[in-house]
């Protein structure tokens, strides 16, 4: 009976040792899994930081583009007003030019009429002298 208790006790000690080895193996495996998960988490956080930086850059560039677009629109409106003013000035100059042409035609007509009257008067004077 004593031998059976020793064998039974030895068997329990061996089982405890095997259980301890299994527990250490599982713990080591879990440590590796935890390390792998921590590494994956760090990589995801790094990727997230990169994406946040890219989003911030995009937002900043969008703001700059919006400002440039607003500036260009203001410039276009300013130039449109300027062109309208220039168009008005051109129309006024064309009107003045047309008036000058009309005045020159009238002066030419008067000159031609005066020249004709002078020629008639000279012809009459020549005929009267003979």
mmCIF file with all atom_site columns, N, CA and C in Angstrom, residues 51-67:
data_model
loop_
_atom_site.group_PDB
_atom_site.id
_atom_site.type_symbol
_atom_site.label_atom_id
_atom_site.label_alt_id
_atom_site.label_comp_id
_atom_site.label_asym_id
_atom_site.label_entity_id
_atom_site.label_seq_id
_atom_site.pdbx_PDB_ins_code
_atom_site.Cartn_x
_atom_site.Cartn_y
_atom_site.Cartn_z
_atom_site.occupancy
_atom_site.B_iso_or_equiv
_atom_site.pdbx_formal_charge
_atom_site.auth_seq_id
_atom_site.auth_comp_id
_atom_site.auth_asym_id
_atom_site.auth_atom_id
_atom_site.pdbx_PDB_model_num
ATOM 1  N N  . UNK A 1 51 ? -2.412  58.698 -42.729 1.00 0.00 ? 51 UNK A N  1
ATOM 2  C CA . UNK A 1 51 ? -3.667  59.106 -43.372 1.00 0.00 ? 51 UNK A CA 1
ATOM 3  C C  . UNK A 1 51 ? -4.152  60.446 -42.844 1.00 0.00 ? 51 UNK A C  1
ATOM 4  N N  . UNK A 1 52 ? -4.003  60.677 -41.534 1.00 0.00 ? 52 UNK A N  1
ATOM 5  C CA . UNK A 1 52 ? -4.416  61.958 -40.957 1.00 0.00 ? 52 UNK A CA 1
ATOM 6  C C  . UNK A 1 52 ? -3.559  63.085 -41.532 1.00 0.00 ? 52 UNK A C  1
ATOM 7  N N  . UNK A 1 53 ? -2.250  62.850 -41.646 1.00 0.00 ? 53 UNK A N  1
ATOM 8  C CA . UNK A 1 53 ? -1.364  63.863 -42.235 1.00 0.00 ? 53 UNK A CA 1
ATOM 9  C C  . UNK A 1 53 ? -1.747  64.150 -43.682 1.00 0.00 ? 53 UNK A C  1
ATOM 10 N N  . UNK A 1 54 ? -2.063  63.090 -44.441 1.00 0.00 ? 54 UNK A N  1
ATOM 11 C CA . UNK A 1 54 ? -2.469  63.285 -45.837 1.00 0.00 ? 54 UNK A CA 1
ATOM 12 C C  . UNK A 1 54 ? -3.782  64.065 -45.910 1.00 0.00 ? 54 UNK A C  1
ATOM 13 N N  . UNK A 1 55 ? -4.719  63.738 -45.014 1.00 0.00 ? 55 UNK A N  1
ATOM 14 C CA . UNK A 1 55 ? -5.994  64.464 -44.994 1.00 0.00 ? 55 UNK A CA 1
ATOM 15 C C  . UNK A 1 55 ? -5.768  65.934 -44.646 1.00 0.00 ? 55 UNK A C  1
ATOM 16 N N  . UNK A 1 56 ? -4.866  66.198 -43.695 1.00 0.00 ? 56 UNK A N  1
ATOM 17 C CA . UNK A 1 56 ? -4.562  67.589 -43.334 1.00 0.00 ? 56 UNK A CA 1
ATOM 18 C C  . UNK A 1 56 ? -3.921  68.335 -44.506 1.00 0.00 ? 56 UNK A C  1
ATOM 19 N N  . UNK A 1 57 ? -2.990  67.666 -45.198 1.00 0.00 ? 57 UNK A N  1
ATOM 20 C CA . UNK A 1 57 ? -2.366  68.281 -46.372 1.00 0.00 ? 57 UNK A CA 1
ATOM 21 C C  . UNK A 1 57 ? -3.412  68.595 -47.433 1.00 0.00 ? 57 UNK A C  1
ATOM 22 N N  . UNK A 1 58 ? -4.313  67.616 -47.662 1.00 0.00 ? 58 UNK A N  1
ATOM 23 C CA . UNK A 1 58 ? -5.364  67.806 -48.663 1.00 0.00 ? 58 UNK A CA 1
ATOM 24 C C  . UNK A 1 58 ? -6.257  68.985 -48.287 1.00 0.00 ? 58 UNK A C  1
ATOM 25 N N  . UNK A 1 59 ? -6.615  69.061 -46.996 1.00 0.00 ? 59 UNK A N  1
ATOM 26 C CA . UNK A 1 59 ? -7.458  70.163 -46.531 1.00 0.00 ? 59 UNK A CA 1
ATOM 27 C C  . UNK A 1 59 ? -6.754  71.497 -46.727 1.00 0.00 ? 59 UNK A C  1
ATOM 28 N N  . UNK A 1 60 ? -5.466  71.519 -46.400 1.00 0.00 ? 60 UNK A N  1
ATOM 29 C CA . UNK A 1 60 ? -4.685  72.753 -46.555 1.00 0.00 ? 60 UNK A CA 1
ATOM 30 C C  . UNK A 1 60 ? -4.607  73.157 -48.025 1.00 0.00 ? 60 UNK A C  1
ATOM 31 N N  . UNK A 1 61 ? -4.331  72.173 -48.894 1.00 0.00 ? 61 UNK A N  1
ATOM 32 C CA . UNK A 1 61 ? -4.243  72.480 -50.327 1.00 0.00 ? 61 UNK A CA 1
ATOM 33 C C  . UNK A 1 61 ? -5.593  72.898 -50.878 1.00 0.00 ? 61 UNK A C  1
ATOM 34 N N  . UNK A 1 62 ? -6.674  72.267 -50.394 1.00 0.00 ? 62 UNK A N  1
ATOM 35 C CA . UNK A 1 62 ? -8.014  72.651 -50.845 1.00 0.00 ? 62 UNK A CA 1
ATOM 36 C C  . UNK A 1 62 ? -8.306  74.094 -50.461 1.00 0.00 ? 62 UNK A C  1
ATOM 37 N N  . UNK A 1 63 ? -7.889  74.456 -49.245 1.00 0.00 ? 63 UNK A N  1
ATOM 38 C CA . UNK A 1 63 ? -8.088  75.843 -48.818 1.00 0.00 ? 63 UNK A CA 1
ATOM 39 C C  . UNK A 1 63 ? -7.323  76.808 -49.699 1.00 0.00 ? 63 UNK A C  1
ATOM 40 N N  . UNK A 1 64 ? -6.090  76.460 -50.029 1.00 0.00 ? 64 UNK A N  1
ATOM 41 C CA . UNK A 1 64 ? -5.271  77.318 -50.895 1.00 0.00 ? 64 UNK A CA 1
ATOM 42 C C  . UNK A 1 64 ? -5.901  77.427 -52.277 1.00 0.00 ? 64 UNK A C  1
ATOM 43 N N  . UNK A 1 65 ? -6.388  76.295 -52.794 1.00 0.00 ? 65 UNK A N  1
ATOM 44 C CA . UNK A 1 65 ? -7.029  76.319 -54.112 1.00 0.00 ? 65 UNK A CA 1
ATOM 45 C C  . UNK A 1 65 ? -8.305  77.163 -54.082 1.00 0.00 ? 65 UNK A C  1
ATOM 46 N N  . UNK A 1 66 ? -9.062  77.059 -52.997 1.00 0.00 ? 66 UNK A N  1
ATOM 47 C CA . UNK A 1 66 ? -10.284 77.860 -52.875 1.00 0.00 ? 66 UNK A CA 1
ATOM 48 C C  . UNK A 1 66 ? -9.950  79.349 -52.864 1.00 0.00 ? 66 UNK A C  1
ATOM 49 N N  . UNK A 1 67 ? -8.894  79.712 -52.147 1.00 0.00 ? 67 UNK A N  1
ATOM 50 C CA . UNK A 1 67 ? -8.488  81.118 -52.106 1.00 0.00 ? 67 UNK A CA 1
ATOM 51 C C  . UNK A 1 67 ? -8.033  81.583 -53.483 1.00 0.00 ? 67 UNK A C  1
#
